[in-house]
């Protein structure tokens, strides 16, 4: 009787890691069929830095590999620390969608402890707020270092539509910030129309 060789264990599922984002400073032309080409200014979303020196990445909605040494070489690409925050601040919906599609976390924190939702709410960017609220993992009541939630930011801005969108997603209106203010108190002080 022949003995069967032991079956190899199935490969461990890849855990989604932190996506590293770069803006290409110089173009690159793919040398192989599984490589990606990119133009100057294109966003490069690196999902995995492989041991063999290749990066698994998404560029313009296409997935493939790129040479890590090209991306890391001095001056070839500029690292973007918080692409979703950047998109949310500027109300840039297409950039926001591209970053989300490439796996950037909607709950990433910047140096002030703010999420992209804080910035979209603060800017009154309703479409960006709605896109972020549509993410299944988004956290609505994160408090930044000032104790503000996105609802505080929307109330401070006086953006009634954003306030309503956040409330529809069960934002907690009772959270107080570092100054002891609720979102309603901020709205009353900054823009009485919004408080109504």
PDB file of C-alpha atoms in Angstrom:
ATOM      1  CA  UNK A   1       0.000   0.000   0.000  1.00  0.00           C
ATOM      2  CA  UNK A   2       1.428   3.351  -0.969  1.00  0.00           C
ATOM      3  CA  UNK A   3       1.280   6.079   1.601  1.00  0.00           C
ATOM      4  CA  UNK A   4       0.015   9.420   0.459  1.00  0.00           C
ATOM      5  CA  UNK A   5       2.315  12.333   1.154  1.00  0.00           C
ATOM      6  CA  UNK A   6       0.875  14.640   3.809  1.00  0.00           C
ATOM      7  CA  UNK A   7      -1.275  17.360   2.288  1.00  0.00           C
ATOM      8  CA  UNK A   8       0.196  20.811   2.488  1.00  0.00           C
ATOM      9  CA  UNK A   9      -1.795  23.085   4.762  1.00  0.00           C
ATOM     10  CA  UNK A  10      -3.898  25.639   2.892  1.00  0.00           C
ATOM     11  CA  UNK A  11      -2.202  29.017   2.569  1.00  0.00           C
ATOM     12  CA  UNK A  12      -3.083  31.336   5.440  1.00  0.00           C
ATOM     13  CA  UNK A  13      -5.573  33.984   4.353  1.00  0.00           C
ATOM     14  CA  UNK A  14      -3.816  37.291   3.852  1.00  0.00           C
ATOM     15  CA  UNK A  15      -4.759  39.801   6.516  1.00  0.00           C
ATOM     16  CA  UNK A  16      -5.547  43.192   5.068  1.00  0.00           C
ATOM     17  CA  UNK A  17      -2.632  45.341   6.159  1.00  0.00           C
ATOM     18  CA  UNK A  18      -2.218  49.047   6.140  1.00  0.00           C
ATOM     19  CA  UNK A  19      -2.240  50.352   2.577  1.00  0.00           C
ATOM     20  CA  UNK A  20       0.750  52.589   1.811  1.00  0.00           C
ATOM     21  CA  UNK A  21      -0.012  55.346  -0.681  1.00  0.00           C
ATOM     22  CA  UNK A  22       2.416  57.137  -2.995  1.00  0.00           C
ATOM     23  CA  UNK A  23       2.118  59.765  -5.714  1.00  0.00           C
ATOM     24  CA  UNK A  24       4.365  58.945  -8.683  1.00  0.00           C
ATOM     25  CA  UNK A  25       6.902  61.691  -9.402  1.00  0.00           C
ATOM     26  CA  UNK A  26       8.254  59.948 -12.533  1.00  0.00           C
ATOM     27  CA  UNK A  27       6.506  57.572 -14.955  1.00  0.00           C
ATOM     28  CA  UNK A  28       7.320  53.854 -15.084  1.00  0.00           C
ATOM     29  CA  UNK A  29       6.757  51.441 -17.982  1.00  0.00           C
ATOM     30  CA  UNK A  30       5.947  47.817 -17.142  1.00  0.00           C
ATOM     31  CA  UNK A  31       8.555  45.266 -18.275  1.00  0.00           C
ATOM     32  CA  UNK A  32       6.359  42.147 -17.776  1.00  0.00           C
ATOM     33  CA  UNK A  33       2.674  41.261 -18.249  1.00  0.00           C
ATOM     34  CA  UNK A  34       1.860  41.179 -14.503  1.00  0.00           C
ATOM     35  CA  UNK A  35       3.496  44.561 -13.856  1.00  0.00           C
ATOM     36  CA  UNK A  36       1.699  47.892 -13.778  1.00  0.00           C
ATOM     37  CA  UNK A  37       2.814  51.017 -15.635  1.00  0.00           C
ATOM     38  CA  UNK A  38       2.145  54.440 -14.181  1.00  0.00           C
ATOM     39  CA  UNK A  39       2.337  58.079 -15.187  1.00  0.00           C
ATOM     40  CA  UNK A  40       3.670  61.070 -13.292  1.00  0.00           C
ATOM     41  CA  UNK A  41       1.128  62.198 -10.685  1.00  0.00           C
ATOM     42  CA  UNK A  42      -0.760  58.887 -10.520  1.00  0.00           C
ATOM     43  CA  UNK A  43      -1.660  57.473  -7.118  1.00  0.00           C
ATOM     44  CA  UNK A  44      -0.030  54.141  -6.218  1.00  0.00           C
ATOM     45  CA  UNK A  45      -1.788  52.085  -3.519  1.00  0.00           C
ATOM     46  CA  UNK A  46       0.621  49.459  -2.151  1.00  0.00           C
ATOM     47  CA  UNK A  47      -1.264  46.603  -0.451  1.00  0.00           C
ATOM     48  CA  UNK A  48       1.732  44.375   0.226  1.00  0.00           C
ATOM     49  CA  UNK A  49       5.512  44.693   0.186  1.00  0.00           C
ATOM     50  CA  UNK A  50       6.686  41.209  -0.822  1.00  0.00           C
ATOM     51  CA  UNK A  51       9.944  39.638   0.363  1.00  0.00           C
ATOM     52  CA  UNK A  52      11.221  39.388  -3.232  1.00  0.00           C
ATOM     53  CA  UNK A  53      11.329  43.177  -3.618  1.00  0.00           C
ATOM     54  CA  UNK A  54       8.085  43.477  -5.593  1.00  0.00           C
ATOM     55  CA  UNK A  55       5.094  45.433  -4.308  1.00  0.00           C
ATOM     56  CA  UNK A  56       1.514  44.283  -4.847  1.00  0.00           C
ATOM     57  CA  UNK A  57      -0.351  47.460  -5.749  1.00  0.00           C
ATOM     58  CA  UNK A  58      -3.412  49.062  -7.310  1.00  0.00           C
ATOM     59  CA  UNK A  59      -3.089  51.951  -9.762  1.00  0.00           C
ATOM     60  CA  UNK A  60      -6.083  53.460 -11.525  1.00  0.00           C
ATOM     61  CA  UNK A  61      -8.271  50.547 -10.436  1.00  0.00           C
ATOM     62  CA  UNK A  62      -5.890  47.896 -11.872  1.00  0.00           C
ATOM     63  CA  UNK A  63      -4.021  45.461  -9.623  1.00  0.00           C
ATOM     64  CA  UNK A  64      -0.573  44.016 -10.250  1.00  0.00           C
ATOM     65  CA  UNK A  65       3.027  44.293  -9.152  1.00  0.00           C
ATOM     66  CA  UNK A  66       5.574  47.092  -9.312  1.00  0.00           C
ATOM     67  CA  UNK A  67       9.287  47.085  -8.464  1.00  0.00           C
ATOM     68  CA  UNK A  68       9.682  48.231  -4.852  1.00  0.00           C
ATOM     69  CA  UNK A  69      13.134  49.672  -5.502  1.00  0.00           C
ATOM     70  CA  UNK A  70      11.656  52.062  -8.090  1.00  0.00           C
ATOM     71  CA  UNK A  71       9.013  53.359  -5.665  1.00  0.00           C
ATOM     72  CA  UNK A  72      11.486  53.652  -2.770  1.00  0.00           C
ATOM     73  CA  UNK A  73      14.285  55.266  -4.838  1.00  0.00           C
ATOM     74  CA  UNK A  74      14.890  58.828  -3.748  1.00  0.00           C
ATOM     75  CA  UNK A  75      12.527  61.223  -5.455  1.00  0.00           C
ATOM     76  CA  UNK A  76      10.641  58.712  -7.653  1.00  0.00           C
ATOM     77  CA  UNK A  77       7.459  58.744  -5.572  1.00  0.00           C
ATOM     78  CA  UNK A  78       6.171  60.843  -2.708  1.00  0.00           C
ATOM     79  CA  UNK A  79       4.502  59.092   0.247  1.00  0.00           C
ATOM     80  CA  UNK A  80       0.977  60.298   1.047  1.00  0.00           C
ATOM     81  CA  UNK A  81       0.315  59.807   4.762  1.00  0.00           C
ATOM     82  CA  UNK A  82      -3.455  60.206   4.914  1.00  0.00           C
ATOM     83  CA  UNK A  83      -5.002  60.086   1.423  1.00  0.00           C
ATOM     84  CA  UNK A  84      -8.589  59.837   2.706  1.00  0.00           C
ATOM     85  CA  UNK A  85      -8.108  62.812   5.037  1.00  0.00           C
ATOM     86  CA  UNK A  86      -6.657  64.767   2.120  1.00  0.00           C
ATOM     87  CA  UNK A  87      -9.606  63.862  -0.141  1.00  0.00           C
ATOM     88  CA  UNK A  88     -12.173  64.565   2.607  1.00  0.00           C
ATOM     89  CA  UNK A  89     -10.642  67.979   3.441  1.00  0.00           C
ATOM     90  CA  UNK A  90     -10.846  69.037  -0.204  1.00  0.00           C
ATOM     91  CA  UNK A  91     -14.222  67.426  -0.891  1.00  0.00           C
ATOM     92  CA  UNK A  92     -12.586  65.385  -3.678  1.00  0.00           C
ATOM     93  CA  UNK A  93     -15.103  62.553  -4.098  1.00  0.00           C
ATOM     94  CA  UNK A  94     -13.314  60.653  -6.900  1.00  0.00           C
ATOM     95  CA  UNK A  95     -10.008  60.597  -4.964  1.00  0.00           C
ATOM     96  CA  UNK A  96     -11.923  59.513  -1.834  1.00  0.00           C
ATOM     97  CA  UNK A  97     -13.634  56.656  -3.737  1.00  0.00           C
ATOM     98  CA  UNK A  98     -10.350  55.562  -5.339  1.00  0.00           C
ATOM     99  CA  UNK A  99      -8.622  55.430  -1.925  1.00  0.00           C
ATOM    100  CA  UNK A 100     -11.490  53.459  -0.360  1.00  0.00           C
ATOM    101  CA  UNK A 101     -11.587  51.019  -3.298  1.00  0.00           C
ATOM    102  CA  UNK A 102      -7.838  50.416  -2.882  1.00  0.00           C
ATOM    103  CA  UNK A 103      -8.368  49.414   0.761  1.00  0.00           C
ATOM    104  CA  UNK A 104      -7.439  52.562   2.704  1.00  0.00           C
ATOM    105  CA  UNK A 105      -9.187  52.423   6.110  1.00  0.00           C
ATOM    106  CA  UNK A 106     -12.086  54.864   6.590  1.00  0.00           C
ATOM    107  CA  UNK A 107     -11.148  54.984  10.292  1.00  0.00           C
ATOM    108  CA  UNK A 108      -7.497  56.049   9.915  1.00  0.00           C
ATOM    109  CA  UNK A 109      -6.443  58.753  12.374  1.00  0.00           C
ATOM    110  CA  UNK A 110      -4.294  61.777  11.569  1.00  0.00           C
ATOM    111  CA  UNK A 111      -1.970  63.519  14.063  1.00  0.00           C
ATOM    112  CA  UNK A 112      -4.957  65.303  15.642  1.00  0.00           C
ATOM    113  CA  UNK A 113      -6.802  62.011  16.124  1.00  0.00           C
ATOM    114  CA  UNK A 114      -9.341  62.932  13.446  1.00  0.00           C
ATOM    115  CA  UNK A 115     -10.824  60.487  10.935  1.00  0.00           C
ATOM    116  CA  UNK A 116     -11.633  61.337   7.295  1.00  0.00           C
ATOM    117  CA  UNK A 117     -15.264  61.704   8.449  1.00  0.00           C
ATOM    118  CA  UNK A 118     -14.200  64.518  10.827  1.00  0.00           C
ATOM    119  CA  UNK A 119     -12.664  66.412   7.891  1.00  0.00           C
ATOM    120  CA  UNK A 120     -15.529  65.811   5.455  1.00  0.00           C
ATOM    121  CA  UNK A 121     -18.008  66.970   8.138  1.00  0.00           C
ATOM    122  CA  UNK A 122     -15.900  70.007   9.026  1.00  0.00           C
ATOM    123  CA  UNK A 123     -15.764  71.031   5.361  1.00  0.00           C
ATOM    124  CA  UNK A 124     -19.490  70.485   4.865  1.00  0.00           C
ATOM    125  CA  UNK A 125     -18.715  68.040   2.020  1.00  0.00           C
ATOM    126  CA  UNK A 126     -22.004  66.097   2.012  1.00  0.00           C
ATOM    127  CA  UNK A 127     -21.132  63.663  -0.822  1.00  0.00           C
ATOM    128  CA  UNK A 128     -17.858  62.692   0.880  1.00  0.00           C
ATOM    129  CA  UNK A 129     -19.676  62.282   4.211  1.00  0.00           C
ATOM    130  CA  UNK A 130     -22.275  60.027   2.540  1.00  0.00           C
ATOM    131  CA  UNK A 131     -19.568  57.959   0.813  1.00  0.00           C
ATOM    132  CA  UNK A 132     -17.731  57.449   4.125  1.00  0.00           C
ATOM    133  CA  UNK A 133     -20.978  56.624   5.964  1.00  0.00           C
ATOM    134  CA  UNK A 134     -21.617  53.982   3.295  1.00  0.00           C
ATOM    135  CA  UNK A 135     -18.491  52.056   4.351  1.00  0.00           C
ATOM    136  CA  UNK A 136     -19.533  49.061   6.491  1.00  0.00           C
ATOM    137  CA  UNK A 137     -16.614  49.485   8.931  1.00  0.00           C
ATOM    138  CA  UNK A 138     -16.846  53.259   9.412  1.00  0.00           C
ATOM    139  CA  UNK A 139     -16.969  54.473  13.014  1.00  0.00           C
ATOM    140  CA  UNK A 140     -19.254  57.502  13.385  1.00  0.00           C
ATOM    141  CA  UNK A 141     -18.496  58.632  16.956  1.00  0.00           C
ATOM    142  CA  UNK A 142     -14.674  58.724  17.074  1.00  0.00           C
ATOM    143  CA  UNK A 143     -13.472  61.586  19.286  1.00  0.00           C
ATOM    144  CA  UNK A 144     -10.330  63.425  18.187  1.00  0.00           C
ATOM    145  CA  UNK A 145      -7.775  64.956  20.569  1.00  0.00           C
ATOM    146  CA  UNK A 146     -10.127  67.898  21.224  1.00  0.00           C
ATOM    147  CA  UNK A 147     -12.903  65.463  22.093  1.00  0.00           C
ATOM    148  CA  UNK A 148     -14.854  66.410  18.973  1.00  0.00           C
ATOM    149  CA  UNK A 149     -16.797  63.838  16.952  1.00  0.00           C
ATOM    150  CA  UNK A 150     -17.647  64.343  13.255  1.00  0.00           C
ATOM    151  CA  UNK A 151     -21.065  65.554  14.494  1.00  0.00           C
ATOM    152  CA  UNK A 152     -19.328  68.316  16.507  1.00  0.00           C
ATOM    153  CA  UNK A 153     -17.440  69.332  13.348  1.00  0.00           C
ATOM    154  CA  UNK A 154     -20.600  69.422  11.213  1.00  0.00           C
ATOM    155  CA  UNK A 155     -22.445  71.422  13.892  1.00  0.00           C
ATOM    156  CA  UNK A 156     -19.527  73.881  14.161  1.00  0.00           C
ATOM    157  CA  UNK A 157     -19.557  74.299  10.359  1.00  0.00           C
ATOM    158  CA  UNK A 158     -23.322  74.839  10.427  1.00  0.00           C
ATOM    159  CA  UNK A 159     -23.961  72.250   7.735  1.00  0.00           C
ATOM    160  CA  UNK A 160     -27.516  71.045   8.411  1.00  0.00           C
ATOM    161  CA  UNK A 161     -27.412  68.390   5.637  1.00  0.00           C
ATOM    162  CA  UNK A 162     -24.237  66.839   7.066  1.00  0.00           C
ATOM    163  CA  UNK A 163     -25.653  66.962  10.611  1.00  0.00           C
ATOM    164  CA  UNK A 164     -28.782  65.133   9.389  1.00  0.00           C
ATOM    165  CA  UNK A 165     -26.736  62.525   7.486  1.00  0.00           C
ATOM    166  CA  UNK A 166     -24.686  61.800  10.631  1.00  0.00           C
ATOM    167  CA  UNK A 167     -27.810  61.621  12.824  1.00  0.00           C
ATOM    168  CA  UNK A 168     -29.405  59.188  10.331  1.00  0.00           C
ATOM    169  CA  UNK A 169     -26.341  56.980  10.887  1.00  0.00           C
ATOM    170  CA  UNK A 170     -26.937  57.027  14.660  1.00  0.00           C
ATOM    171  CA  UNK A 171     -24.280  59.611  15.565  1.00  0.00           C
ATOM    172  CA  UNK A 172     -24.376  60.139  19.336  1.00  0.00           C
ATOM    173  CA  UNK A 173     -25.574  63.704  19.996  1.00  0.00           C
ATOM    174  CA  UNK A 174     -24.814  63.484  23.746  1.00  0.00           C
ATOM    175  CA  UNK A 175     -20.986  63.205  23.511  1.00  0.00           C
ATOM    176  CA  UNK A 176     -19.234  66.230  25.023  1.00  0.00           C
ATOM    177  CA  UNK A 177     -15.883  67.523  23.791  1.00  0.00           C
ATOM    178  CA  UNK A 178     -12.923  68.769  25.871  1.00  0.00           C
ATOM    179  CA  UNK A 179     -14.739  72.086  26.414  1.00  0.00           C
ATOM    180  CA  UNK A 180     -17.793  70.266  27.769  1.00  0.00           C
ATOM    181  CA  UNK A 181     -19.851  71.095  24.665  1.00  0.00           C
ATOM    182  CA  UNK A 182     -22.342  68.831  22.907  1.00  0.00           C
ATOM    183  CA  UNK A 183     -22.733  69.152  19.125  1.00  0.00           C
ATOM    184  CA  UNK A 184     -26.033  71.000  19.723  1.00  0.00           C
ATOM    185  CA  UNK A 185     -24.330  73.558  21.995  1.00  0.00           C
ATOM    186  CA  UNK A 186     -21.701  74.189  19.303  1.00  0.00           C
ATOM    187  CA  UNK A 187     -24.372  74.596  16.621  1.00  0.00           C
ATOM    188  CA  UNK A 188     -26.309  77.043  18.800  1.00  0.00           C
ATOM    189  CA  UNK A 189     -23.199  79.145  19.383  1.00  0.00           C
ATOM    190  CA  UNK A 190     -21.875  79.074  15.798  1.00  0.00           C
ATOM    191  CA  UNK A 191     -24.980  78.859  13.589  1.00  0.00           C
ATOM    192  CA  UNK A 192     -28.397  79.060  15.257  1.00  0.00           C
ATOM    193  CA  UNK A 193     -30.147  78.065  11.976  1.00  0.00           C
ATOM    194  CA  UNK A 194     -28.375  74.707  12.009  1.00  0.00           C
ATOM    195  CA  UNK A 195     -29.325  74.110  15.664  1.00  0.00           C
ATOM    196  CA  UNK A 196     -33.002  74.173  14.700  1.00  0.00           C
TER     197      UNK A 196
END
